[in-house]
XYZ file of C-alpha atoms in Angstrom:
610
model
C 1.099 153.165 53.888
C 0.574 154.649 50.416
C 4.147 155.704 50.655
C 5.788 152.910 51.769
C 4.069 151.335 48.689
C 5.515 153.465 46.497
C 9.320 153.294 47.815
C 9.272 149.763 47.732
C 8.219 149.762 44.021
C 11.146 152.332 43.397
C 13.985 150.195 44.577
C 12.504 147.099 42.978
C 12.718 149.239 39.928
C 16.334 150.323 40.495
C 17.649 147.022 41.393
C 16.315 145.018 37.673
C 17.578 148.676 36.316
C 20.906 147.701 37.235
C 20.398 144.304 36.505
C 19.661 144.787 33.065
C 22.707 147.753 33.230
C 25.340 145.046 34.263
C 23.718 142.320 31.335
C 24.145 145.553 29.060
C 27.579 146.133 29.885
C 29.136 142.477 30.217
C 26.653 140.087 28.893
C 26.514 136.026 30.718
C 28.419 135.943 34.244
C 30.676 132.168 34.040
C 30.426 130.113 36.929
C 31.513 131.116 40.986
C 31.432 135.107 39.476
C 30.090 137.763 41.805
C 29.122 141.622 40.472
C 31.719 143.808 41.905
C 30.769 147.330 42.209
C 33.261 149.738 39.995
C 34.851 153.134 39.827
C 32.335 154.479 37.245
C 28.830 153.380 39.588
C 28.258 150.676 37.930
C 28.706 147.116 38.718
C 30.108 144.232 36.827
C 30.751 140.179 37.357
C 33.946 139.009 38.842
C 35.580 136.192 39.955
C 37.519 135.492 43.497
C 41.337 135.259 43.024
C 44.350 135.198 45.114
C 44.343 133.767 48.324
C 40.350 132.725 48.242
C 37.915 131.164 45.579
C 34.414 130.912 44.869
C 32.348 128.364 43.447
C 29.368 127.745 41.401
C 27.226 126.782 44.603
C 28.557 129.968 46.586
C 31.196 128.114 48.604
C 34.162 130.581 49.152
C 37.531 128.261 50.295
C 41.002 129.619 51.013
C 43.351 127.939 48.227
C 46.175 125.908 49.019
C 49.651 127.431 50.682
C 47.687 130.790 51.210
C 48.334 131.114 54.878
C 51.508 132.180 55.108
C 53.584 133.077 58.481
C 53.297 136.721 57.914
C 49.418 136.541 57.346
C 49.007 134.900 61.345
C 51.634 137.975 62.216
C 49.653 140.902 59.938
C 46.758 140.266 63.286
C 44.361 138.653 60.959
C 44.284 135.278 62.532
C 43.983 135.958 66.727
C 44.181 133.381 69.286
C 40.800 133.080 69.631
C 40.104 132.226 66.342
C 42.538 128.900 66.709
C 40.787 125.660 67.755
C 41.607 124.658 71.175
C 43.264 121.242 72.098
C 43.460 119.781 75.645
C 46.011 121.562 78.414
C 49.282 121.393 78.019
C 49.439 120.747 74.238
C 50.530 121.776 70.666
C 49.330 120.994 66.927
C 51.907 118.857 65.290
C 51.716 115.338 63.429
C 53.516 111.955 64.846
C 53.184 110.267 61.272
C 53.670 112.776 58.251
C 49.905 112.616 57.224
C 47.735 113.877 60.439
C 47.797 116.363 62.769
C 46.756 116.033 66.623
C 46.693 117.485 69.642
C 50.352 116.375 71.051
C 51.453 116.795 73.992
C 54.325 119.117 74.927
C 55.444 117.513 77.927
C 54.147 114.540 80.315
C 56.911 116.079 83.614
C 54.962 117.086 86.312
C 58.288 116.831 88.720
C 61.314 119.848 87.972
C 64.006 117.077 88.097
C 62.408 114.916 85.373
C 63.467 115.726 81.431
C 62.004 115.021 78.270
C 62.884 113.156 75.262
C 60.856 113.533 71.804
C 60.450 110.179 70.761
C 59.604 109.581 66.788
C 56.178 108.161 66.182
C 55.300 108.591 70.327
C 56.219 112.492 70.976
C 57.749 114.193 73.968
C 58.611 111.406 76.711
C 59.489 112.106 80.314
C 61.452 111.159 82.700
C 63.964 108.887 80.406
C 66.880 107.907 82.632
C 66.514 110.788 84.887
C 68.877 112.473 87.207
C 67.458 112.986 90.191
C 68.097 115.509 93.299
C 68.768 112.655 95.755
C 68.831 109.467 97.171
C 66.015 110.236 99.296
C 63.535 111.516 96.829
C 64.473 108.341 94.351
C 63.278 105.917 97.184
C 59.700 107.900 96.878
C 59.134 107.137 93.162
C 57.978 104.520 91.432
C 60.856 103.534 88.719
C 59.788 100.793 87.248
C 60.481 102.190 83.352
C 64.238 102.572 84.167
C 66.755 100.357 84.262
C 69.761 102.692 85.082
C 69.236 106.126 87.577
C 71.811 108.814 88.736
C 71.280 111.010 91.590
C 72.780 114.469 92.666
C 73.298 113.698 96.376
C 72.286 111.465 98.796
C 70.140 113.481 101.153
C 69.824 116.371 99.473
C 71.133 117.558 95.875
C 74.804 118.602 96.276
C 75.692 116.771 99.615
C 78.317 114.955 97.736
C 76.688 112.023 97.616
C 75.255 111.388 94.457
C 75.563 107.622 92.919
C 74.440 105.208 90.506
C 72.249 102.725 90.542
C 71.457 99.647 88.527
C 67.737 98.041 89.004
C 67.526 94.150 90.025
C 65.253 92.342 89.831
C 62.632 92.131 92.524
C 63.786 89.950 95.639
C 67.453 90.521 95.209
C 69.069 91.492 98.460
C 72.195 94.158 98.072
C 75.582 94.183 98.461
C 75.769 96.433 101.118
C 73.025 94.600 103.315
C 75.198 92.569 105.883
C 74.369 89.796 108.939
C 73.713 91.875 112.395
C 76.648 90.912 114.329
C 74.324 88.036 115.949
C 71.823 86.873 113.040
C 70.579 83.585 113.316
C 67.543 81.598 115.290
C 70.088 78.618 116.024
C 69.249 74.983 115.786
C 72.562 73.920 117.693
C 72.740 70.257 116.176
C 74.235 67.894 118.483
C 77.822 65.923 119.003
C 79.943 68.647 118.544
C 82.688 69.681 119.901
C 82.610 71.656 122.805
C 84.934 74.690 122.738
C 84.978 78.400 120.861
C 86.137 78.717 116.791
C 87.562 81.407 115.461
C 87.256 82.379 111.614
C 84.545 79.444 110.636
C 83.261 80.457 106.862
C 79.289 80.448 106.986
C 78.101 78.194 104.414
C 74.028 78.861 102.170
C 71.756 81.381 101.712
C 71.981 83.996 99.447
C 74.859 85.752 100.441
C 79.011 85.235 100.896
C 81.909 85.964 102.904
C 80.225 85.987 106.327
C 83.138 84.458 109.101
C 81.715 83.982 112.835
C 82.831 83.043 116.158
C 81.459 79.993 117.141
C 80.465 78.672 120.987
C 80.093 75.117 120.881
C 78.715 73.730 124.929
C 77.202 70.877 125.503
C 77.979 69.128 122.164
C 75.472 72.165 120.246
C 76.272 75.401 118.728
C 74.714 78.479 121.150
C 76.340 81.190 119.638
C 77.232 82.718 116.286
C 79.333 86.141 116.131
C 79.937 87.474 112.718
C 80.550 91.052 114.037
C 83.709 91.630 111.954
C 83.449 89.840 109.009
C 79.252 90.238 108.163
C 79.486 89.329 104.459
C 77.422 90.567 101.606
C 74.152 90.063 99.809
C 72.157 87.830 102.532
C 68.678 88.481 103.350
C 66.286 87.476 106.337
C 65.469 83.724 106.000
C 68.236 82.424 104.896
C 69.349 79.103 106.284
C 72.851 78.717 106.608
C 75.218 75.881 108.057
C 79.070 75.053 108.694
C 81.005 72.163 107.704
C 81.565 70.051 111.034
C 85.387 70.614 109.818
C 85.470 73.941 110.924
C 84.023 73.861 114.139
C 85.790 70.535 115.758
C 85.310 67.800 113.151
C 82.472 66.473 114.518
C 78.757 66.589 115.236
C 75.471 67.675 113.085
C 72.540 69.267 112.415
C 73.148 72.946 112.944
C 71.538 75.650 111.101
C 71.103 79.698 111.131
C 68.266 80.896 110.341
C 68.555 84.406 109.479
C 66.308 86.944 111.128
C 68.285 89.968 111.445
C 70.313 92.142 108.827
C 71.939 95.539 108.506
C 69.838 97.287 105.944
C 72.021 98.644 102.910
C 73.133 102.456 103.280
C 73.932 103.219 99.482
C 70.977 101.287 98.057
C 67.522 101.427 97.897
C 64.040 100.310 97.142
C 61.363 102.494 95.181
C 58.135 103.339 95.808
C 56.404 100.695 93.415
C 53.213 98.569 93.933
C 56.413 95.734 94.555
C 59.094 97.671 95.248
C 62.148 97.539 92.698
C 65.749 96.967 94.310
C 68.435 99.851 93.166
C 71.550 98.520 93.748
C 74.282 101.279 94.081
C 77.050 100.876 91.206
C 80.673 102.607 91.223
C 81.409 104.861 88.263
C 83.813 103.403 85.713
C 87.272 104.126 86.990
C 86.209 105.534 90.467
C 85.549 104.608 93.824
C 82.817 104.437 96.545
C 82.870 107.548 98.529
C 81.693 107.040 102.627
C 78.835 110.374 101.558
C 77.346 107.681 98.985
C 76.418 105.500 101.882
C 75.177 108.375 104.201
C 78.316 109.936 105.864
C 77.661 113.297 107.078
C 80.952 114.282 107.771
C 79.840 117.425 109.801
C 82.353 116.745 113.246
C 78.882 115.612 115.007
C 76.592 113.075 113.339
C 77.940 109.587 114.178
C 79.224 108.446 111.284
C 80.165 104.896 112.108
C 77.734 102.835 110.303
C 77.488 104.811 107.253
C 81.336 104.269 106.801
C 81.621 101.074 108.076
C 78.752 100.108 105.576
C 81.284 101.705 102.489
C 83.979 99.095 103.833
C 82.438 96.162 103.830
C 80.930 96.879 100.447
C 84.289 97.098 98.972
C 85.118 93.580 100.457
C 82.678 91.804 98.157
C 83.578 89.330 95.879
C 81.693 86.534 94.214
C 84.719 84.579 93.375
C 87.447 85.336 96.888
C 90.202 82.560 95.462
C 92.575 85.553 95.142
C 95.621 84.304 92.997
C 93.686 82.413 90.563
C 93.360 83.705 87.183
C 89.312 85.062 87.739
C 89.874 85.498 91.969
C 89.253 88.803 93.327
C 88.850 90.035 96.876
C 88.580 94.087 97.795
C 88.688 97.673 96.444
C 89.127 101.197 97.965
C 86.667 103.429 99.668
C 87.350 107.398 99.628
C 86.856 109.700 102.983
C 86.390 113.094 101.470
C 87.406 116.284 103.582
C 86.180 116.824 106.547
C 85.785 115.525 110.198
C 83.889 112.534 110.896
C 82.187 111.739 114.496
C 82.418 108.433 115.008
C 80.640 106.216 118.230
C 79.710 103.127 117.006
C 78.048 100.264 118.994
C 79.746 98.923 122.286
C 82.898 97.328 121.920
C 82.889 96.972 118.131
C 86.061 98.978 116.344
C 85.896 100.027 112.759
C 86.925 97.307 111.199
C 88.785 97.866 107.149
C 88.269 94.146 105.943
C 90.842 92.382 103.421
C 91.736 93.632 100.223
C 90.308 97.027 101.221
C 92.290 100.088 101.059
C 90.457 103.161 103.195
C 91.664 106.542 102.106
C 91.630 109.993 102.773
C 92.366 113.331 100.866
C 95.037 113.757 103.743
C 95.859 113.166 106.893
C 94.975 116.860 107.573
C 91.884 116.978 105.510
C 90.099 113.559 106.312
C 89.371 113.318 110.348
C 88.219 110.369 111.944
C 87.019 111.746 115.208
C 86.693 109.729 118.072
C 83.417 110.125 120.272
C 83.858 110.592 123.537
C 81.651 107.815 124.517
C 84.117 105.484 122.820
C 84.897 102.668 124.801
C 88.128 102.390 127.152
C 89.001 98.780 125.783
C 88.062 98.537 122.812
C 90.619 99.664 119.113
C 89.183 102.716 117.543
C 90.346 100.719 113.888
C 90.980 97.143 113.413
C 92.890 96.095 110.224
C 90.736 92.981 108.936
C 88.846 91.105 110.991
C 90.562 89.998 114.411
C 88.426 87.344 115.233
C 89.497 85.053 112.060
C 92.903 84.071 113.558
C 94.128 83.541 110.237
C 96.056 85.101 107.135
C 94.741 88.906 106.302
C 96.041 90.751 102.980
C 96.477 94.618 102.002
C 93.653 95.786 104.519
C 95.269 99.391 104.533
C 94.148 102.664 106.036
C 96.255 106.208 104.162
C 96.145 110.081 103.849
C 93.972 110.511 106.829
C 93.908 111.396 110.682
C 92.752 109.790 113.555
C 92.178 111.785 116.472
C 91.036 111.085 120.236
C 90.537 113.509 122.937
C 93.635 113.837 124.781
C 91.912 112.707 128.189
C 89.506 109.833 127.222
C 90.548 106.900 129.008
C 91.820 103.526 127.512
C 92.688 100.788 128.813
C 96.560 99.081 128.743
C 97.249 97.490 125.181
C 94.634 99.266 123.321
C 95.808 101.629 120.419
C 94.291 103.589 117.544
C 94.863 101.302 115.020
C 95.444 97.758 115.845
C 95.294 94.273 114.016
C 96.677 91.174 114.284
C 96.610 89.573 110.992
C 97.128 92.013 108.080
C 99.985 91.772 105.892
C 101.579 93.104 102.622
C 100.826 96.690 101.615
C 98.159 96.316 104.685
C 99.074 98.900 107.496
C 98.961 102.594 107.699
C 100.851 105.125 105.235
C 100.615 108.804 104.853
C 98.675 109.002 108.646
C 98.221 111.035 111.465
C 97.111 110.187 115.164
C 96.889 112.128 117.950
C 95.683 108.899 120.436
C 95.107 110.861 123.859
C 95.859 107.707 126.645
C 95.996 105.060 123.594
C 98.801 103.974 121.483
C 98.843 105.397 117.694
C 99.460 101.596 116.395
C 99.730 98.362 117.418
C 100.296 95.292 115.587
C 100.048 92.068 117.616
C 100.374 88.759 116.522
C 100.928 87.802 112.492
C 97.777 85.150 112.220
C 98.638 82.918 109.647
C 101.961 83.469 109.369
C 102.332 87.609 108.039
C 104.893 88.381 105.717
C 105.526 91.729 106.179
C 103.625 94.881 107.644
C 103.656 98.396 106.011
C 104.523 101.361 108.440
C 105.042 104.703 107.071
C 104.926 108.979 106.733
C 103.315 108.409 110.487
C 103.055 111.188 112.519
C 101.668 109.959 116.458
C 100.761 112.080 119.454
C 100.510 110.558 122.631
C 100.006 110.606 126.499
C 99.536 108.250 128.967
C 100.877 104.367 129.512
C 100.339 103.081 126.310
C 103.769 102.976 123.721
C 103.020 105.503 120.743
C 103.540 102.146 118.532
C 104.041 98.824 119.388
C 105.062 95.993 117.682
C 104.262 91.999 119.012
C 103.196 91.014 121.839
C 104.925 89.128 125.029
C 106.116 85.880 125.165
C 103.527 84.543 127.198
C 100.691 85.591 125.084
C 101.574 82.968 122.160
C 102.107 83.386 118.971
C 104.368 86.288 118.329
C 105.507 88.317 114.861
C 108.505 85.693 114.819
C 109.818 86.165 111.562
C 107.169 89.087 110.017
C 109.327 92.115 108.363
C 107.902 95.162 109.766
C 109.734 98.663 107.723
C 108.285 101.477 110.091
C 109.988 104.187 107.953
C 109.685 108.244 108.089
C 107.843 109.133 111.164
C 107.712 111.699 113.978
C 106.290 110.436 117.269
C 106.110 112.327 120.911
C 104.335 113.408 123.329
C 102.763 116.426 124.695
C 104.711 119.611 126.311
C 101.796 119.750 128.853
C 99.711 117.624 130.985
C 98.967 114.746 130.965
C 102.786 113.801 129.512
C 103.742 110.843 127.679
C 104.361 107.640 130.175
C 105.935 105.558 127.674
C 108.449 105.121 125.531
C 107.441 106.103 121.405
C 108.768 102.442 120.484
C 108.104 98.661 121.909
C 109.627 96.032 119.599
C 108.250 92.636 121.030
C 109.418 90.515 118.310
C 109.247 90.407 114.422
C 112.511 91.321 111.861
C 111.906 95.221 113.036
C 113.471 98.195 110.812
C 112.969 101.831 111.918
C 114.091 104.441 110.104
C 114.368 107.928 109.577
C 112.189 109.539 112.335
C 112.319 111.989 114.803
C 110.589 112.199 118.508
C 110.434 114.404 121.355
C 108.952 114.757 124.540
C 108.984 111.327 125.347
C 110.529 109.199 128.358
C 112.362 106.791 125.733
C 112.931 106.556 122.067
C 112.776 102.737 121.445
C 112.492 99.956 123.697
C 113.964 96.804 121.988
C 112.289 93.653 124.182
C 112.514 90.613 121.592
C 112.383 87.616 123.942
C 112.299 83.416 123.283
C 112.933 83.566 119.793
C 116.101 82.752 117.702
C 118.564 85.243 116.286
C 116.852 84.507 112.784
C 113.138 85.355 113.901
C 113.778 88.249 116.294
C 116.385 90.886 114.433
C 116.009 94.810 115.097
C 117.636 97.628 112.859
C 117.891 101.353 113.861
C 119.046 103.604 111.687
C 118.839 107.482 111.368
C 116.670 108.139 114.093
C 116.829 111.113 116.348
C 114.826 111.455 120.460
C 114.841 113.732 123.142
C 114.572 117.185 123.420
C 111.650 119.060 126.022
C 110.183 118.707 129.095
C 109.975 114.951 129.834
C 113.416 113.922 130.728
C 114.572 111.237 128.298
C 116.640 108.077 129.509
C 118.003 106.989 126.202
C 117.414 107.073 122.255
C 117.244 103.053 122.010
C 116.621 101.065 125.437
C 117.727 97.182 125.136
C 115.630 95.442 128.237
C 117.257 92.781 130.088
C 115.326 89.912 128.902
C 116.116 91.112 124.885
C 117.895 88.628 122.857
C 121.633 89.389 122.815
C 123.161 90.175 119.258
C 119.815 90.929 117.649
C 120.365 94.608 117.157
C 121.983 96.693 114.875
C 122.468 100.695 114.832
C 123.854 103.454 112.548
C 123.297 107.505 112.424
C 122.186 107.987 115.694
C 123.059 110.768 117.779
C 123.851 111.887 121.084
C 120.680 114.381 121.117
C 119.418 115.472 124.631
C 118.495 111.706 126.308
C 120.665 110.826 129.016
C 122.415 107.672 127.029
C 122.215 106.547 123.353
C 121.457 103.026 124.458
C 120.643 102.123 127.658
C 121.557 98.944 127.773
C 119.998 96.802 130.643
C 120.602 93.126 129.099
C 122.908 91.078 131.376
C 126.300 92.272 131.413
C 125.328 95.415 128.808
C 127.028 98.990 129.327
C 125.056 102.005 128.158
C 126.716 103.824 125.238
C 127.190 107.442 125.105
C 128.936 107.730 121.799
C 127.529 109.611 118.739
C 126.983 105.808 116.198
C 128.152 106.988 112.983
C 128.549 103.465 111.204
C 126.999 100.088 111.760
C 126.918 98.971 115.897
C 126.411 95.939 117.016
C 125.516 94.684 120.555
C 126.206 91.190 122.017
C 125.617 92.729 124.830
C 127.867 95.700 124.164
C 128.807 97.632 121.334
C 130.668 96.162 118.545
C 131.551 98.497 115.879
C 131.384 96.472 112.156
């Protein structure tokens, strides 16, 4: 203890030794000084410069601008020694004075972006692109106004789209009536009979046309099968003026209780669900993948294209030849082979104004299913229940193709209508119709101008005529006076069985021109059969045409039937080729003619050279 005593006294000594050494050696010590220990032992007062300071109250502060990037580098500041923030965040300031914990991004989702917003920091999900159709009609969108999507099912399926949010309620453009929509009140005093073409009036859509069945003085039936319209929704109540349906009677109404749901657009996912209505890209055009096409040669592809066509009939103001009138649009079939089936006894119908193409008539396939029915047109040109006046409804650039051996019944073709007119018709096409006819065109509702035929290639076998034009005498109305230019085709038959039963030509009527085709394997090249109709409404011109040639023995390039009108044909550059005549000429008094027709032939009912 005594020595312990005595060391403690020593240092005590020693440190007011040095005390007194450091007073001897530098005197006061100013303010925020510490003693420093020196080279020589001894120790002397000093104050804190550089990067820290030291103050009168022993508070030691690093000075302003003394952290410097390659201090944090040097390993003297770790991340440990930083203050943490919350997950997912950085230290930065929003407003030039304060810093705070910011967050560097709110997307929890890969296909959402970011967007650093001044005053609010990094945003998410500001008019995103998303992978599909399918995933956008899982998310609540409600902060956008505009989306864009990669594909429809799936991100790269080719059908990616826009879409433009409406407000809530509004029904789409591309949700149509079901072919029989309403809960009827049938009214009463009507006239009993059936209506073709009778414009449905209310609601919140347009263009729906129907079939109407009037017994009994009531309306029991509404069809709008072909001609669906745009935009309505379930609910609606819709009428028909009494004009349209027999001039009389009262009191109907259709109340709406069934639609097609839209293909293209959607709903979200919000607490009330926001309608996306799809929009086509400045200076493009709906493609049939944007509304669900698969386009694989097996999923039925019907509805999804059908869907496409009636969306590009929409118009909110149809008075087409008035300065603000508008009616139609085209729809794209990329490459590729569609299956289509479809419901019973309904064709794919292209409605007016609408122009259907393909990248080719190699390229884009329609394929017919082989549950397709027997009597029913795989493609109607506009709607053929109107029974009046149809413009530019066109299908191009594509082929239609049926298996070889599916059955049809007589009359029934791969493309048919009975009302288009214009540019409406086929161009740039090829069919391969098994037991149908490649195209027919009937009757000329409301008095068709003309009828565009042309680059047609059509395959055929069976009874049907490869194409047809009008209809028989005893049917009614007739093409009298349409002007049909069928020009640049090739149309025969097989080289095997089942052969080609008919001729590739059946002119029924209508101021006819073919030209510049070839055919083969075929029992006929043209039939001319214009019957009951003046000189002036029934003319036919052949020119530069050339049949025959295989295994199906034909009778004659041009056949003129006995009950054709006498002096309504013409020829020129037609040659003797490998059918028995040039013309067989069965009209009263007619001689077939077996001379190569250089110039322009006339027969009344035999040849008169010009």
């Amino acid at each position: 203890m005594l020595i312990r005593k005595l060391l403690a006294g020593a240092l005590a000594l020693a440190l007011v030794s040095s005390l007194a050494s450091a007073q001897d050696t530098g005197g006061t010590m100013s303010s925020g000084q510490i003693m420093i220990g020196q080279s020589d032992g001894n120790v002397a007062p000093k104050s804190l410069s550089g990067d820290v300071t030291n103050d009168a109250a022993g508070v030691t502060a690093i000075g302003a601008n003394k952290v410097t990037t390659s201090k944090i580098l040097d390993g003297n500041v770790t991340n440990a020694k930083l203050a943490t923030g919350a997950a997912n965040t950085f230290k930065a300031s929003l407003n030039g004075s304060t810093t705070s914990d910011v967050a560097l991004t709110a997307c929890t989702l890969s296909y959402q972006v970011t967007k650093w917003v001044s005053g609010t920091g990094w945003q998410c999900g500001l008019n995103p692109v998303l992978p599909s159709r399918t995933i956008a009609a899982t998310l609540d969108l409600s902060a956008f106004s505009v989306i864009m999507t990669q594909g429809y099912a799936t991100a790269g399926d080719g059908g990616g789209a826009t879409f433009q949010k409406q407000a809530v309620g509004t029904s789409f453009i591309d949700q149509n009536l079901a072919s029989a929509p309403c809960t009827i009140a049938g009214g009463s005093a009507y006239t009993n009979g059936t209506y073709f073409g009778v414009p449905l009036t209310g609601g919140s859509g347009v263009l729906a046309y129907g079939v109407f069945t009037i017994a009994g003085g009531a309306v029991t039936a509404v069809d709008v099968t072909y001609s669906p319209g745009n935009k309505y929704k379930v609910g609606d109540v819709l009428s028909a003026s009494p004009a349209s349906i027999g001039g009389t009677g009262s009191g109907f109404t259709c109340t709406v209780n069934a639609i097609v749901t839209a293909k293209a657009s959607f709903n979200d996912s919000a607490s009330s669900p926001n309608p996306w209505q799809f929009v086509v890209d400045s200076g493009g055009m709906p493609n049939t993948k944007q509304f669900g096409a698969k386009i694989d040669g097996t999923t039925d592809d019907f509805a999804s294209i059908q869907s496409s066509l009636f969306f590009a009939n929409y118009s909110t103001n149809p008075a087409v030849g008035g300065v603000t009138g508008y009616w139609g649009g085209r729809v794209y079939q990329p490459k590729g082979a569609s299956n289509i089936c479809g419901p019973t006894n309904v064709s794919l119908v292209v409605p007016q104004g609408v122009n259907f193409m393909g990248a080719g008539n190699y390229a884009s396939i329609l394929g017919m299913c082989g549950t397709f029915f027997a009597a029913t047109h795989f493609v109607e040109l506009c709607d053929p229940n109107t029974h009046f006046a149809c413009f530019d409804a066109r299908i191009e650039a594509m082929g239609l193709i049926a298996n070889r051996t599916q059955a049809a019944n007589a009359n029934i073709a791969m493309v048919h209508s009975n009302n288009t007119q214009h540019s409406g018709g086929a161009t740039h096409i090829q069919i391969q119709a098994g037991n149908r006819g490649c195209f027919f065109y009937q009757k000329g509702y409301g008095g068709a101008s003309y009828v565009t035929i042309e680059d047609i290639e059509c395959g055929f076998n069976g009874s049907n005529y490869g194409i047809r034009i009008g209809d028989t005498t005893a049917s009614g109305m007739n093409v009298t006076g349409v002007v049909f230019d069928i020009n640049k085709f090739a149309v025969g038959g097989p080289s095997t069985a089942p052969l080609a039963a008919q001729a590739a030509f059946l002119v029924n009527g209508g101021l006819v021109q073919i030209r510049n085709g070839h055919g083969e394997q075929i029992p006929a090249g043209i039939v001319v059969d214009s019957q009951g109709g003046s000189l002036a409404a029934t003319m036919v011109k052949i020119s530069n045409v050339n049949f025959g040639s295989g295994t199906v023995t034909c009778t004659g390039q041009v056949q003129l039937n006995g009950t054709n009108t006498s002096g309504n044909i013409v020829m020129e550059m037609i040659p003797g080729a490998s059918c028995t005549n040039i013309v067989s000429n069965g009209m009263a008094g007619g001689v077939s003619y077996n001379t190569n027709i250089v110039q322009q032939v006339k027969f009344t009912p035999n040849a008169v050279t010009f």
